[in-house]
C-alpha atoms as one frame of an Amber mdcrd trajectory, in Angstrom:
protein
 -10.111 -31.288  -2.112  -7.543 -30.214  -3.988  -3.666 -31.388  -2.908  -2.640
 -28.343  -0.307  -1.236 -25.466  -2.368   3.241 -25.183  -1.715   3.626 -21.375
  -0.419   6.586 -21.088  -1.556   6.501 -22.809  -4.631   3.507 -20.638  -5.280
   5.288 -16.623  -4.120   8.326 -18.921  -6.219   5.481 -18.585  -9.030   4.952
 -14.970  -9.062   7.697 -13.507  -8.508   9.424 -14.934 -11.765   6.343 -13.320
 -14.207   7.603  -9.066 -13.525   4.535  -6.597 -12.634   5.799  -3.785 -11.774
   3.182  -1.594 -11.073  -0.008  -1.281 -13.047   1.063  -4.808 -13.625  -1.612
  -7.004 -15.685  -1.825 -10.594 -17.537   0.917 -13.521 -16.559   1.205 -12.729
 -12.802  -2.801 -12.756 -12.708  -2.362 -16.338 -14.647  -1.254 -17.621 -12.425
  -3.043 -17.319  -9.058  -6.732 -17.675 -11.158  -4.879 -21.352 -11.642  -4.056
 -21.892  -8.184  -8.093 -20.274  -7.070 -10.649 -22.226  -9.873  -9.445 -25.836
  -7.926  -9.778 -24.397  -4.535 -13.777 -23.845  -5.853 -13.489 -19.737  -6.640
 -15.295 -18.552  -9.650 -12.852 -15.975 -10.580 -13.311 -12.297 -12.172 -10.802
 -10.406 -13.934 -10.698  -7.638 -15.475  -8.561  -4.918 -16.474  -9.512  -0.371
 -17.814  -7.222   2.577 -17.323  -5.111   4.078 -19.341  -1.586   5.626 -19.246
   0.543   6.346 -16.675  -2.281   5.262 -14.659  -3.557   1.676 -16.567  -3.683
  -0.257 -18.012  -4.578  -1.736 -13.939  -5.904  -5.353 -14.284  -8.388  -6.124
 -10.576  -9.268  -9.437  -9.454 -12.416 -10.851  -7.645 -12.644 -14.476  -6.604
 -15.636 -15.613  -4.154 -15.856 -18.724  -2.887 -19.131 -20.236  -1.188 -22.526
 -17.982   0.106 -23.881 -16.158   2.734 -21.870 -15.754   6.048 -19.919 -14.434
   7.894 -18.097 -13.394   4.565 -14.047 -12.877   5.320 -12.392 -10.736   2.667
  -8.857 -10.972   2.375  -6.704  -8.446   0.012  -4.015  -7.378  -1.055  -1.144
  -6.574  -4.574   0.067  -8.296  -7.294   2.367  -5.632  -8.706   5.752  -4.277
  -7.288   7.992  -1.142  -6.907  10.340  -1.174 -10.145  13.220  -3.798  -8.961
  16.495  -0.726  -8.869  20.537  -1.515  -9.964  22.230  -3.630  -7.758  20.882
  -7.450  -7.071  23.625 -10.019  -7.607  20.656 -12.485  -9.596  18.191 -11.270
 -11.089  15.267  -9.455  -9.694  13.023 -11.620 -10.717  13.843 -15.255 -10.527
  12.627 -16.456  -6.923  16.226 -18.141  -5.816  15.303 -19.434  -2.521  19.316
 -18.949  -0.177  19.765 -20.185   2.751  16.217 -20.513   3.675  15.216 -16.868
   2.286  13.295 -16.285  -1.018  14.568 -14.058  -3.101  13.066 -12.092  -5.557
  11.504  -8.301  -5.396   8.011  -9.111  -4.333   8.386 -11.741  -1.697   8.259
  -9.534   0.980   5.293  -6.672  -0.396   3.527  -9.269  -1.289   2.919 -12.046
  -3.299   4.294 -15.290  -0.210   1.604 -13.230   1.811  -0.290 -14.155  -1.316
   0.781 -17.503  -1.629   0.735 -18.128   2.148  -3.415 -17.614   2.370  -3.883
 -19.270  -0.412  -2.488 -22.819   1.249  -4.320 -21.657   3.664  -7.242 -21.990
   2.112  -6.856 -25.080   0.031  -5.805 -26.734   3.467  -9.521 -26.059   4.007
 -11.554 -26.647   1.700 -15.336 -26.464   1.706 -15.894 -24.337   4.597 -19.557
 -22.661   6.217 -19.776 -18.916   4.520 -18.178 -16.628   2.020 -14.902 -16.438
   1.376 -13.594 -13.505  -1.366  -9.760 -12.667  -2.237  -9.363  -9.062  -3.658
  -6.266  -8.701  -5.583  -5.516  -5.621  -7.874  -2.649  -4.694 -10.072  -1.723
  -1.031  -8.688  -1.262  -0.802  -4.637   2.698   0.622  -5.968   1.017   3.874
  -8.092  -1.385   6.213  -6.855  -4.374   2.951  -7.406  -6.813   5.492 -10.166
  -7.543   1.869 -11.672  -6.892  -0.373  -8.322  -8.631  -0.803  -5.319 -11.273
   2.071  -5.515 -12.254  -0.395  -8.516 -12.693  -2.865  -6.821 -14.901  -1.458
  -4.294 -17.521   0.161  -7.408 -17.704  -3.777  -8.534 -17.947  -4.749  -5.107
 -20.966  -2.687  -4.353 -22.312  -2.952  -7.903 -23.275  -6.089  -6.770 -24.247
  -5.514  -3.489 -21.204  -7.412  -2.008 -20.066  -6.619   1.346 -17.447  -8.704
   3.163 -18.088  -8.794   6.869 -13.985  -7.974   7.500 -11.508  -7.732   5.198
  -7.322  -8.428   6.342  -5.402  -7.184   4.340  -1.450  -9.181   3.645   0.643
  -6.521   3.976   3.529  -6.600   5.238   3.391  -5.477   8.508   5.686  -7.200
  11.729   9.247  -5.152  11.823  11.242  -7.646  14.108   9.971 -10.849  13.700
   6.109 -12.771  12.297   3.744 -11.811  14.181   5.336  -8.910  16.560   3.237
  -6.086  15.008  -0.521  -5.973  13.604  -1.823  -2.729  11.856  -4.792  -2.364
  13.528  -4.892   1.824  10.721  -2.513   3.996   9.265  -2.448   7.625   8.770
  -3.154   9.417   5.504  -0.500  11.090   2.737  -1.203  13.378   0.638   1.572
  14.916  -1.938   1.862  19.130  -3.287   3.712  20.081  -5.715   4.361  23.569
  -4.866   4.758  25.995  -8.519   6.140  29.520  -8.173   6.318  31.293 -10.907
   9.876  33.940 -12.432  10.929  35.402 -15.002  13.596  33.609 -16.810  16.942
  36.047 -17.113  20.468  36.291 -17.616  21.783  35.369 -13.688  24.590  38.869
 -14.795  21.091  40.641 -15.618  19.478  40.124 -12.544  17.391  43.603 -12.259
  15.647  41.701 -15.904  15.070  39.425 -14.264  12.639  38.142 -11.507  14.144
  35.005  -9.497  12.073  32.307  -8.185  13.693  30.632  -6.008  14.417  33.141
  -2.399  11.060  33.167  -3.000  10.506  28.860  -3.559  13.209  29.097  -0.036
  10.937  31.381   1.592   7.857  28.836   1.530   9.991  25.868   2.335  10.945
  27.142   5.161   7.937  28.519   6.670   6.317  24.979   6.025   9.317  23.062
   7.491   8.753  25.212  10.681   4.591  24.243  10.890   4.318  21.883  13.677
   0.925  19.634  12.756   0.285  17.421  15.929   1.471  15.763  18.972  -0.728
  12.709  17.901  -3.018  10.654  19.807  -3.103   7.914  21.669  -3.548   6.022
  18.803  -1.513   7.524  16.067   1.955   8.867  15.923   2.668  12.973  15.014
   1.893  13.907  11.811   5.014  14.927   9.860   5.674  17.491   6.440   8.943
  15.799   4.157   9.909  17.583   1.753  11.234  15.279  -1.186  12.396  17.324
  -3.990  12.877  20.601  -5.659  13.603  21.454  -9.252  13.677  25.259 -12.171
  13.596  24.004 -15.479  16.878  24.587 -16.518  20.320  24.579 -14.997  22.585
  25.978 -16.258  25.203  27.991 -13.717  24.223  31.917 -15.664  20.484  31.675
 -15.676  17.689  32.528 -13.262  14.755  30.492 -14.462  11.906  31.152 -14.929
  10.363  29.035 -12.191  11.241  26.964  -9.569   9.305  23.554  -8.171   9.337
  21.489  -4.629   7.379  18.497  -4.070   6.217  17.621  -0.550   4.381  15.048
   1.574   2.173  15.326   5.040   1.546  12.009   6.319  -0.925  12.051   8.447
  -3.065  11.258  11.660  -6.586  10.948  12.306  -6.543  14.849  13.351  -6.171
  15.831  10.300  -7.785  15.585   6.721  -6.053  15.787   3.462  -8.601  19.058
   1.972  -7.471  20.749   4.480  -3.917  20.585   4.310  -4.525  20.876   1.663
  -5.451  24.630   1.721  -2.405  25.717   4.884   0.248  24.234   2.099  -2.213
  26.621  -0.368  -1.974  29.726   2.087   1.053  29.617   3.489   2.470  29.283
  -0.656   0.815  32.477  -1.754   1.417  34.627   1.856   4.994  33.743   1.440
   4.939  33.697  -2.775   2.598  36.051  -4.136   2.035  34.060  -6.939   2.282
  30.552  -5.825  -0.015  27.450  -6.812  -0.247  24.374  -5.458  -1.223  21.357
  -6.942  -2.069  18.491  -5.120  -3.352  14.517  -4.927  -4.550  12.808  -1.087
  -3.790   8.996  -1.936  -6.043   8.428   1.554  -7.614   9.864   4.251  -6.096
   8.621   8.178  -8.747   5.555   9.344  -9.141   3.193  12.717 -10.597   0.232
  12.533 -12.274   0.148  16.400 -11.799  -2.642  18.616 -13.511  -5.765  17.355
 -13.552  -9.549  16.443 -11.240  -8.840  13.913  -9.098  -8.099  16.130  -9.755
 -10.541  18.139  -9.095 -13.528  15.511  -6.131 -12.210  14.698  -4.315 -12.019
  18.022  -6.182 -14.848  18.926  -4.185 -16.650  15.813  -1.009 -15.591  15.910
  -0.342 -16.142  20.015  -1.135 -19.499  18.742   1.130 -20.007  16.542   3.792
 -17.614  18.165   3.018 -17.227  21.758   3.702 -13.858  22.085   0.560 -11.030
  22.409   0.914  -8.204  18.922   1.473  -5.471  19.385  -1.731  -2.889  17.583
   0.076  -0.064  15.761  -1.363   2.944  12.982   3.109   3.865  11.947   4.349
   3.782   8.711   3.189   4.069   5.579  -0.069   3.556   4.454  -2.552   0.482
   2.474  -5.127  -0.123   0.322  -6.963  -0.228   4.342  -7.289   3.574   3.147
 -10.220   2.304   0.642 -12.119  -0.512   2.258 -12.445   0.810   5.502 -15.974
   1.885   3.887 -17.319  -1.846   3.133 -16.161  -2.312   6.960 -13.602  -3.643
   9.532 -10.782  -3.515   7.909  -6.613  -5.133   9.769  -3.008  -5.552   8.006
  -0.730  -7.675   8.268   2.065  -9.381   7.176   5.464 -10.787   6.907   8.049
  -8.637   8.143   9.157  -6.200   6.469  13.188  -4.823   6.776  13.909  -5.626
   2.761   9.685  -3.969   1.217  11.350  -2.332  -1.777  15.133  -2.869  -1.071
  17.330  -4.059  -3.597  17.637  -7.841  -2.283  13.982  -7.849  -1.125  13.684
 -11.321   0.200  10.417 -13.940   2.893  12.099 -16.622   5.510  11.006 -19.685
   3.956   9.587 -20.524   7.046   7.595 -17.319   8.293   5.843 -17.687   4.647
   5.034 -21.390   5.807   3.987 -19.576   9.616   1.817 -16.386   7.307  -0.158
 -19.560   6.140  -0.305 -21.441   9.219  -1.628 -17.564  10.627  -3.601 -17.627
   8.063  -5.398 -20.784   8.367  -6.365 -20.698  12.120  -7.596 -16.883  11.397
 -10.025 -18.722   8.933 -11.277 -20.844  10.776 -11.691 -18.239  13.579 -14.201
 -16.504  11.302 -16.021 -19.566   9.792 -16.462 -21.980  12.772
């Protein structure tokens, strides 16, 4: 058996590999180097072209037979942005906190899980890691392609834990048992460009687009359910091709996102937006990209072992929630029950992203408890 891995040291090594989405290469080398001494058979492949690729994916497997426990995560990160007090890929520890892009979302969780496995050693059943380089983007060549790989080989986990940062105020206070769906849309309203002094020779699309925005902003999607918060439609941008003050633009575009619960399907919401756009601005076109449908994992063994492990480590029972953003659980749910659980998420995607060193160690201990319970 190899020596136990320090999760903070491994997380730091992963952070030092800049892996802005879509990611490939060095960061996967570091992960593979940690997994192989633990007896994992590692499979890696790169696929896709820009702008959605190239993306690298990894499936690492150890053991055989049931139960098959999978851990899913991503090594890609969002761009660091401006305003850091340190190099965002330096992985510096300050006052008991690991600072760096990916420290919270979600390289520390991956490191915590691998460190947990390094303390378990050989065991019955199957353990797998499903790691993508494209979760922060549109995931065209990410987790859906991992699922293709598993299906081609008739490999199917019995349950999957995703290491996304789900805790809110303190480690272990929240577990995500489902996620809302997400669909992005772009509404293009045509017009005729012209001089503002001669509006009769032009056709201004901006007032038409404004009517579309007002009509959609007034739509009430639902009140939520017992397990899901209400769906919400949010406009995230508007634009015209010309920004000159004396030019009526030839077109106008609005961008929006809908986060929806399991009362809706993405395609139905697209049709609703299309109908409103056509009514308020005849000739308008709607482009859409459904990131994933809403999903819910029903109560079962995966709930039980995660809740028990958290209670044993922290002394508190977590809230089972469906709030917040999406995760790759929207894809993995087609394989088996899926639950997201990880670090407190207050700093994810922010300048100065960080994770408490003690939380990383405690998360690793919780992950160890979960795996031991599943395999027992």
